[in-house]
Amino acid sequence: MTSHSISPVTDTSGGQGAPGTELTVDVGPVAHGGHFVARHEGRVIFVRHGIPGEKVRIRLTDSGDSSRFWRADVVEVLQASPDRVPHFWKPADSLTAWQHGNPPVGGAELGHISLQRQRALKAEVLSEQLKRLAGLDLGVEVEGVGANDDGGLGWRTRASFAVTPKGRLGMHAHRSDVVVPIREMPLALPGINDLKLWDLDLSGIARVEVATPANGSRPLVLLAPEETTSPKRLHSVLSQLPNDVSVASFDPGKGQVLQLRGRTWVQESAAGHEYRVTGEGFWQIHKDAPETLVDAVTGYLAGGGYLQPGAAVADLYAGAGLFTAPLADAVGITGSVLSVEGSPGTSRDARKNLHGESHVEIVQGRVERVLHQRPRNFDSLVLDPPRAGAGKAVVNQLMASHPRAIAYVSCDPASFARDLGYFQQGGWRLESLRAFDLYPHTHHLETVSLIVPAG
């Protein structure tokens, strides 16, 4: 075992159990959310930046005598796991960051672990959630996609940044208002790093969102100005950005996007189709995710005989139509596709992306409301809800529409396992499941499952 030491962090907490206190613990099993379970004098501590089996020194970041559990970061490794590797990004490396007096930024919380072990840990989390919430004892494998086995870097087509009080590009520390300045984003495509946003004076800007399509089309930079920012200051930031980049301002609260230069949208490509995605509209982040997920979904449905010419299908939580377009191809003009999306802006994108498909119906609204107002039966469904999942009411509505199969795409093991439990209560079963490492060096993963009536 090797030792990874840093300079001691001064404890200014004023007492045992206060934030800033340092303790020595043994790191236990992985938990959902990018943490590992440790215990100190009977207290559960959720530790980030460790690996099961390690002995580490931790710094409490969220604690108190009345708290049910504490949170902490690893600041020194006393006995290291053989799966520990040098972190590729210093601002996200807990050991280095705390040595310089800063908490680590979020977004690469597993970067100190070999990719093979990362995937094994994610598989453990998925299996545990399926066991706990759906009663399934199922071993799973988390598959790599594209070229991320070469190190899992350079895959993000989108990135979100904060701005430091001095107007420099930064990112938030985990569960913190602290913004740490950065000068690179190793998980992002080269197009994001090539903008060199860290060289700009971003004073007056609260947030910066960047989208650089994997197909090489024109990038989009979204600037969220502070309330007091003048148009002159906003245009000063605009003038620092390359002329071939689209720039827009946006209000995260209202969802408004205003053109400053170029387009307010980006052009994405997947499965032989082109997609317009406006502003903050949802699109899969990993450059290889759209093709991977479309292949998995259509493979399950077509392979099982659930997606044939003339079929009636639905794409729920459809976004800009990533799955809608290939579903429309599969069922043909004798079939029908209902595409439902709650976001008005993203639903408008779907209308533009599928405007020539007369057998596709685009409806903007909450899935549960649309299904209630327009009850109908389907041959099969695609379900790709947000992280919170579909929920019991929607699951019951889906079963009531009597599809022969449902392809469920999920980015959260816990909400997926909970929803799967609801399906099982209604007499359905899990037919097949695949898990993909679409977020290397983070705790996130994506699953695609085929759920069918048990009878």
Coordinates of C-alpha atoms in Angstrom, one line a residue:
M1 CA 0.0 0.0 0.0
T2 CA 1.2 3.5 -0.8
S3 CA 0.7 6.6 1.2
H4 CA -0.7 9.9 -0.3
S5 CA 0.1 12.7 2.1
I6 CA -0.7 16.4 2.1
S7 CA 0.0 19.1 4.5
P8 CA -2.2 19.1 7.5
V9 CA -5.3 21.3 7.3
T10 CA -5.6 23.5 10.3
D11 CA -8.7 22.7 12.4
T12 CA -10.4 26.0 13.1
S13 CA -13.7 24.3 13.9
G14 CA -13.7 24.8 17.6
G15 CA -14.7 21.3 18.6
Q16 CA -15.2 17.6 17.8
G17 CA -17.8 17.1 15.1
A18 CA -17.8 20.6 13.8
P19 CA -17.0 21.3 10.1
G20 CA -13.3 21.4 9.6
T21 CA -12.6 18.7 12.2
E22 CA -10.2 15.9 10.9
L23 CA -10.7 12.2 11.7
T24 CA -9.1 9.0 10.7
V25 CA -11.6 6.3 9.4
D26 CA -11.7 3.1 7.4
V27 CA -13.6 3.6 4.1
G28 CA -16.6 1.2 3.7
P29 CA -18.9 0.3 0.8
V30 CA -20.0 2.7 -2.0
A31 CA -23.3 4.5 -1.5
H32 CA -25.6 6.1 -4.1
G33 CA -24.5 9.6 -4.9
G34 CA -20.7 9.4 -5.2
H35 CA -20.1 8.7 -1.5
F36 CA -18.6 5.9 0.6
V37 CA -19.8 4.9 4.0
A38 CA -17.5 5.2 7.0
R39 CA -18.2 5.2 10.7
H40 CA -16.7 7.1 13.6
E41 CA -17.9 6.3 17.2
G42 CA -21.1 4.9 15.7
R43 CA -21.8 7.9 13.5
V44 CA -22.3 7.3 9.8
I45 CA -20.1 9.6 7.6
F46 CA -20.6 9.9 3.9
V47 CA -17.1 10.3 2.6
R48 CA -16.1 11.5 -0.9
H49 CA -12.9 10.8 -2.7
G50 CA -12.1 7.5 -1.0
I51 CA -12.2 3.9 -2.1
P52 CA -13.6 0.9 -0.1
G53 CA -10.9 -0.7 2.1
E54 CA -8.7 2.4 2.4
K55 CA -7.7 4.0 5.7
V56 CA -7.9 7.8 5.3
R57 CA -7.8 11.0 7.1
I58 CA -11.0 13.0 6.4
R59 CA -12.1 16.6 6.9
L60 CA -15.7 17.1 8.0
T61 CA -17.6 19.4 5.6
D62 CA -21.2 19.0 6.8
S63 CA -21.7 17.9 10.4
G64 CA -23.0 18.7 13.8
D65 CA -23.9 16.9 17.0
S66 CA -27.6 16.8 16.0
S67 CA -27.0 15.6 12.4
R68 CA -28.2 12.1 11.6
F69 CA -25.0 11.6 9.5
W70 CA -22.0 13.7 8.6
R71 CA -20.3 14.4 5.2
A72 CA -16.5 14.6 4.7
D73 CA -13.7 14.8 2.1
V74 CA -10.6 12.7 2.1
V75 CA -7.5 14.9 2.8
E76 CA -4.9 12.2 3.3
V77 CA -4.6 8.5 2.3
L78 CA -2.9 6.4 4.9
Q79 CA -3.5 3.0 3.3
A80 CA -4.3 3.2 -0.4
S81 CA -6.4 0.9 -2.5
P82 CA -4.6 -0.7 -5.5
D83 CA -7.3 0.9 -7.6
R84 CA -6.2 4.4 -6.7
V85 CA -4.7 6.4 -9.5
P86 CA -3.4 9.9 -9.8
H87 CA -6.3 12.3 -10.4
F88 CA -6.2 13.9 -13.9
W89 CA -7.6 17.3 -12.7
K90 CA -6.1 19.1 -9.7
P91 CA -9.1 21.3 -8.9
A92 CA -11.2 18.2 -8.5
D93 CA -8.6 16.2 -6.6
S94 CA -9.5 16.4 -2.9
L95 CA -5.9 15.8 -1.8
T96 CA -4.5 18.6 -3.9
A97 CA -7.4 21.0 -3.4
W98 CA -7.4 20.9 0.4
Q99 CA -3.6 21.2 0.4
H100 CA -4.1 24.6 -1.3
G101 CA -6.9 25.6 1.1
N102 CA -9.9 25.0 -1.3
P103 CA -12.6 22.3 -1.4
P104 CA -12.5 20.3 -4.6
V105 CA -14.8 21.2 -7.4
G106 CA -17.6 18.8 -8.3
G107 CA -18.0 16.9 -11.5
A108 CA -15.1 14.4 -11.3
E109 CA -15.5 12.8 -7.9
L110 CA -14.3 9.4 -9.0
G111 CA -11.3 10.6 -10.9
H112 CA -8.9 9.0 -8.4
I113 CA -10.2 5.5 -9.2
S114 CA -9.3 3.3 -12.1
L115 CA -12.0 3.2 -14.8
Q116 CA -12.5 -0.6 -14.3
R117 CA -13.1 -0.1 -10.6
Q118 CA -15.4 2.9 -11.2
R119 CA -17.6 0.7 -13.3
A120 CA -17.6 -2.1 -10.8
L121 CA -18.6 0.4 -8.0
K122 CA -21.4 1.8 -10.2
A123 CA -22.6 -1.8 -10.8
E124 CA -22.7 -2.3 -7.1
V125 CA -24.9 0.8 -6.6
L126 CA -27.3 -0.3 -9.3
S127 CA -27.6 -3.8 -7.9
E128 CA -28.1 -2.5 -4.4
Q129 CA -30.9 -0.2 -5.5
L130 CA -32.6 -2.9 -7.5
K131 CA -32.4 -5.2 -4.5
R132 CA -33.6 -2.6 -2.0
L133 CA -36.4 -0.9 -4.0
A134 CA -37.5 -3.6 -6.5
G135 CA -36.6 -6.8 -4.6
L136 CA -34.4 -8.0 -7.5
D137 CA -31.2 -9.9 -6.9
L138 CA -29.5 -9.1 -10.2
G139 CA -25.8 -8.8 -11.1
V140 CA -25.1 -6.1 -13.7
E141 CA -22.2 -4.9 -15.8
V142 CA -21.6 -1.3 -16.6
E143 CA -20.5 -1.0 -20.2
G144 CA -18.0 1.5 -21.5
V145 CA -19.0 3.4 -24.7
G146 CA -17.0 4.9 -27.5
A147 CA -13.3 5.6 -26.7
N148 CA -13.7 6.3 -23.0
D149 CA -11.7 3.2 -22.1
D150 CA -8.7 5.3 -23.2
G151 CA -9.1 7.3 -20.1
G152 CA -12.6 8.6 -20.0
L153 CA -11.7 12.2 -20.9
G154 CA -12.9 14.6 -23.6
W155 CA -16.5 13.3 -23.7
R156 CA -18.7 16.2 -22.6
T157 CA -20.4 18.1 -25.3
R158 CA -21.9 20.5 -22.7
A159 CA -20.5 22.1 -19.6
S160 CA -21.8 24.5 -17.0
F161 CA -19.6 27.0 -15.2
A162 CA -19.9 29.5 -12.3
V163 CA -18.1 32.8 -12.0
T164 CA -15.8 33.8 -9.2
P165 CA -16.3 37.2 -7.4
K166 CA -13.4 38.5 -9.4
G167 CA -15.1 37.6 -12.7
R168 CA -13.1 34.5 -13.6
L169 CA -14.5 31.2 -14.8
G170 CA -14.9 28.7 -12.1
M171 CA -16.9 25.7 -10.7
H172 CA -18.7 25.1 -7.5
A173 CA -17.4 22.9 -4.8
H174 CA -19.7 20.0 -3.9
R175 CA -22.8 21.2 -1.9
S176 CA -21.2 24.6 -1.5
D177 CA -21.4 28.3 -2.6
V178 CA -17.6 28.4 -2.9
V179 CA -16.6 28.9 -6.5
V180 CA -13.1 27.7 -7.4
P181 CA -11.4 29.2 -10.5
I182 CA -10.4 26.7 -13.2
R183 CA -8.2 26.8 -16.3
E184 CA -9.2 23.6 -18.0
M185 CA -12.1 21.1 -18.2
P186 CA -10.5 17.7 -19.1
L187 CA -13.9 15.9 -19.3
A188 CA -15.0 18.3 -22.1
L189 CA -14.6 18.1 -25.8
P190 CA -11.6 20.1 -27.1
G191 CA -14.1 22.7 -28.6
I192 CA -15.0 23.8 -25.1
N193 CA -11.5 24.1 -23.8
D194 CA -10.4 25.9 -27.1
L195 CA -12.7 28.8 -26.2
K196 CA -10.4 29.6 -23.3
L197 CA -13.2 31.1 -21.2
W198 CA -10.9 31.2 -18.2
D199 CA -9.0 34.1 -19.9
L200 CA -12.1 36.3 -20.1
D201 CA -13.3 39.0 -17.7
L202 CA -16.7 37.6 -16.9
S203 CA -17.6 40.3 -14.3
G204 CA -21.4 40.7 -14.2
I205 CA -22.1 37.1 -15.4
A206 CA -23.5 34.6 -12.8
R207 CA -23.3 31.5 -15.0
V208 CA -21.9 30.3 -18.3
E209 CA -23.3 27.3 -20.3
V210 CA -21.4 25.9 -23.3
A211 CA -22.7 23.5 -25.9
T212 CA -20.2 22.1 -28.5
P213 CA -21.9 19.5 -30.7
A214 CA -19.9 16.4 -31.4
N215 CA -20.5 16.8 -35.1
G216 CA -18.4 19.9 -35.2
S217 CA -21.2 22.3 -35.9
R218 CA -21.3 25.9 -34.4
P219 CA -20.8 26.1 -30.6
L220 CA -23.2 28.1 -28.4
V221 CA -22.2 30.0 -25.3
L222 CA -25.1 31.0 -23.0
L223 CA -24.4 33.9 -20.5
A224 CA -26.7 34.3 -17.5
P225 CA -26.1 37.9 -16.4
E226 CA -26.6 39.1 -12.8
E227 CA -29.7 41.3 -12.3
T228 CA -27.6 44.5 -12.1
T229 CA -25.5 43.8 -15.2
S230 CA -25.8 46.5 -17.8
P231 CA -26.1 45.8 -21.6
K232 CA -22.7 47.5 -22.1
R233 CA -21.1 45.0 -19.7
L234 CA -22.8 42.1 -21.4
H235 CA -21.6 43.2 -24.8
S236 CA -18.1 43.6 -23.4
V237 CA -18.1 39.9 -22.6
L238 CA -19.6 39.1 -26.0
S239 CA -16.7 41.0 -27.7
Q240 CA -14.2 38.8 -26.0
L241 CA -15.6 35.6 -27.6
P242 CA -14.6 34.3 -31.0
N243 CA -16.8 35.5 -33.9
D244 CA -17.6 32.0 -35.1
V245 CA -19.3 31.1 -31.8
S246 CA -23.0 31.7 -31.2
V247 CA -23.8 33.7 -28.1
A248 CA -27.0 34.2 -26.2
S249 CA -28.1 35.5 -22.8
F250 CA -30.5 33.5 -20.7
D251 CA -32.6 33.7 -17.6
P252 CA -32.5 30.3 -15.8
G253 CA -35.5 31.2 -13.8
K254 CA -37.8 32.1 -16.7
G255 CA -36.1 29.9 -19.3
Q256 CA -35.8 32.8 -21.7
V257 CA -33.0 32.8 -24.2
L258 CA -32.1 36.0 -26.1
Q259 CA -29.9 36.1 -29.2
L260 CA -26.7 38.2 -28.9
R261 CA -24.9 36.8 -31.9
G262 CA -25.5 33.9 -34.3
R263 CA -28.0 31.2 -33.3
T264 CA -29.8 30.5 -30.0
W265 CA -29.6 26.8 -30.7
V266 CA -27.1 24.1 -31.8
Q267 CA -27.3 21.4 -34.5
E268 CA -26.9 17.9 -33.2
S269 CA -26.7 14.6 -35.2
A270 CA -27.7 11.1 -34.2
A271 CA -29.0 7.9 -35.8
G272 CA -29.1 9.5 -39.3
H273 CA -31.1 12.5 -38.2
E274 CA -30.4 16.2 -37.5
Y275 CA -31.7 17.8 -34.4
R276 CA -32.1 21.5 -33.4
V277 CA -31.6 21.9 -29.7
T278 CA -32.3 25.4 -28.3
G279 CA -30.5 27.1 -25.4
E280 CA -30.6 24.9 -22.3
G281 CA -32.7 22.3 -24.0
F282 CA -31.9 18.7 -23.0
W283 CA -29.5 16.7 -25.0
Q284 CA -27.4 13.7 -23.9
I285 CA -24.0 15.1 -22.7
H286 CA -21.7 12.3 -23.7
K287 CA -20.6 12.5 -27.4
D288 CA -21.4 8.8 -27.9
A289 CA -24.6 8.7 -25.8
P290 CA -27.3 9.5 -28.5
E291 CA -26.2 6.7 -30.8
T292 CA -25.6 4.3 -27.9
L293 CA -29.1 4.9 -26.4
V294 CA -31.0 4.8 -29.7
D295 CA -29.3 1.5 -30.6
A296 CA -30.2 0.0 -27.2
V297 CA -33.8 1.2 -27.2
T298 CA -34.6 0.3 -30.8
G299 CA -32.7 -3.0 -30.3
Y300 CA -34.9 -4.0 -27.4
L301 CA -38.1 -3.0 -29.1
A302 CA -37.5 -4.2 -32.6
G303 CA -35.7 -7.3 -31.4
G304 CA -38.7 -8.3 -29.4
G305 CA -41.2 -7.6 -32.2
Y306 CA -42.6 -4.6 -30.5
L307 CA -41.6 -2.0 -33.1
Q308 CA -42.9 -2.9 -36.5
P309 CA -44.4 -1.0 -39.5
G310 CA -47.9 0.1 -38.6
A311 CA -47.4 0.1 -34.8
A312 CA -48.7 2.8 -32.5
V313 CA -45.9 3.9 -30.1
A314 CA -45.2 6.8 -27.8
D315 CA -42.0 8.7 -26.8
L316 CA -42.6 10.2 -23.3
Y317 CA -40.3 12.9 -21.9
A318 CA -39.2 13.1 -25.5
G319 CA -37.0 16.2 -25.4
A320 CA -36.0 17.4 -28.9
G321 CA -37.0 14.0 -30.4
L322 CA -33.9 11.9 -30.1
F323 CA -36.0 8.7 -29.9
T324 CA -39.0 10.1 -31.7
A325 CA -37.3 10.2 -35.1
P326 CA -36.0 6.6 -35.2
L327 CA -39.3 5.4 -33.8
A328 CA -41.1 7.2 -36.7
D329 CA -38.7 5.5 -39.1
A330 CA -39.5 2.1 -37.7
V331 CA -43.3 2.3 -37.7
G332 CA -43.5 4.1 -41.0
I333 CA -46.4 6.2 -42.4
T334 CA -48.9 3.4 -41.6
G335 CA -48.0 3.7 -37.9
S336 CA -48.1 6.6 -35.4
V337 CA -45.9 8.2 -32.8
L338 CA -47.0 10.3 -29.9
S339 CA -44.2 12.5 -28.6
V340 CA -44.7 14.2 -25.3
E341 CA -42.4 16.8 -23.7
G342 CA -43.1 19.2 -20.8
S343 CA -40.6 22.0 -21.7
P344 CA -42.2 24.5 -24.1
G345 CA -38.9 25.4 -25.7
T346 CA -37.7 21.8 -26.2
S347 CA -41.1 20.8 -27.5
R348 CA -40.8 23.6 -30.1
D349 CA -37.5 22.0 -31.1
A350 CA -39.2 18.6 -31.5
R351 CA -41.8 20.2 -33.8
K352 CA -39.1 21.7 -36.0
N353 CA -37.1 18.5 -36.0
L354 CA -40.0 16.3 -37.1
H355 CA -42.1 18.8 -39.1
G356 CA -42.1 16.6 -42.2
E357 CA -43.4 13.5 -40.3
S358 CA -47.2 13.5 -40.7
H359 CA -47.6 10.3 -38.6
V360 CA -45.9 12.0 -35.6
E361 CA -48.0 14.0 -33.1
I362 CA -46.0 16.4 -30.9
V363 CA -47.7 17.4 -27.7
Q364 CA -46.3 19.8 -25.1
G365 CA -47.3 19.2 -21.5
R366 CA -46.8 17.1 -18.5
V367 CA -46.9 13.4 -19.3
E368 CA -49.5 12.5 -16.7
R369 CA -51.8 15.2 -17.9
V370 CA -51.5 14.3 -21.6
L371 CA -52.1 10.6 -20.9
H372 CA -55.1 11.5 -18.8
Q373 CA -56.6 13.8 -21.4
R374 CA -55.9 11.6 -24.4
P375 CA -56.2 8.0 -23.2
R376 CA -55.2 5.5 -25.8
N377 CA -53.5 2.1 -26.3
F378 CA -50.0 1.7 -27.6
D379 CA -48.0 -1.2 -28.9
S380 CA -44.9 0.0 -27.2
L381 CA -43.6 3.0 -25.3
V382 CA -40.2 4.7 -24.7
L383 CA -39.9 6.4 -21.3
D384 CA -36.9 8.7 -20.6
P385 CA -37.9 10.7 -17.5
P386 CA -35.7 13.3 -15.6
R387 CA -33.6 12.2 -12.7
A388 CA -36.6 12.0 -10.4
G389 CA -38.1 9.2 -12.5
A390 CA -41.7 8.8 -13.7
G391 CA -43.4 8.1 -10.3
K392 CA -46.3 5.9 -9.3
A393 CA -49.1 7.8 -11.0
V394 CA -47.4 7.8 -14.4
V395 CA -46.4 4.1 -14.1
N396 CA -50.0 3.2 -13.5
Q397 CA -51.1 5.3 -16.5
L398 CA -48.6 3.5 -18.7
M399 CA -49.7 0.1 -17.6
A400 CA -53.3 1.2 -18.3
S401 CA -52.5 2.0 -21.9
H402 CA -51.8 -1.8 -22.4
P403 CA -48.5 -1.7 -24.3
R404 CA -46.8 -4.9 -25.1
A405 CA -43.4 -3.5 -23.9
I406 CA -41.8 -0.4 -22.4
A407 CA -38.2 0.7 -23.0
Y408 CA -37.2 2.7 -19.9
V409 CA -34.2 5.0 -20.2
S410 CA -32.9 6.2 -16.8
C411 CA -30.1 8.3 -15.5
D412 CA -30.7 7.5 -11.8
P413 CA -30.5 4.0 -10.3
A414 CA -32.7 4.8 -7.3
S415 CA -35.7 6.4 -9.1
F416 CA -35.5 3.6 -11.8
A417 CA -35.5 0.8 -9.2
R418 CA -38.4 2.5 -7.4
D419 CA -40.4 2.8 -10.6
L420 CA -39.6 -0.8 -11.5
G421 CA -41.0 -1.8 -8.2
Y422 CA -44.3 0.0 -9.1
F423 CA -44.3 -1.9 -12.4
Q424 CA -43.8 -5.2 -10.6
Q425 CA -46.7 -4.4 -8.2
G426 CA -48.9 -4.0 -11.3
G427 CA -48.0 -7.4 -12.7
W428 CA -45.1 -6.4 -15.0
R429 CA -41.5 -7.7 -15.0
L430 CA -38.0 -6.7 -16.0
E431 CA -37.1 -8.6 -19.2
S432 CA -33.7 -7.1 -20.0
L433 CA -31.3 -4.4 -18.6
R434 CA -28.2 -2.7 -19.9
A435 CA -26.1 -0.1 -18.0
F436 CA -23.7 2.3 -19.7
D437 CA -20.9 4.4 -18.3
L438 CA -21.9 7.7 -20.0
Y439 CA -20.4 9.8 -17.3
P440 CA -16.9 8.6 -16.7
H441 CA -15.1 9.8 -13.5
T442 CA -18.5 10.8 -12.0
H443 CA -20.9 8.6 -10.0
H444 CA -23.6 8.8 -12.6
L445 CA -24.6 6.1 -15.1
E446 CA -27.4 5.4 -17.6
T447 CA -29.6 2.3 -17.9
V448 CA -31.8 1.1 -20.6
S449 CA -34.4 -1.6 -19.7
L450 CA -37.1 -3.6 -21.3
I451 CA -40.2 -4.0 -19.1
V452 CA -43.1 -6.3 -20.2
P453 CA -46.3 -7.7 -18.7
A454 CA -45.6 -10.7 -16.6
G455 CA -48.3 -12.8 -18.2

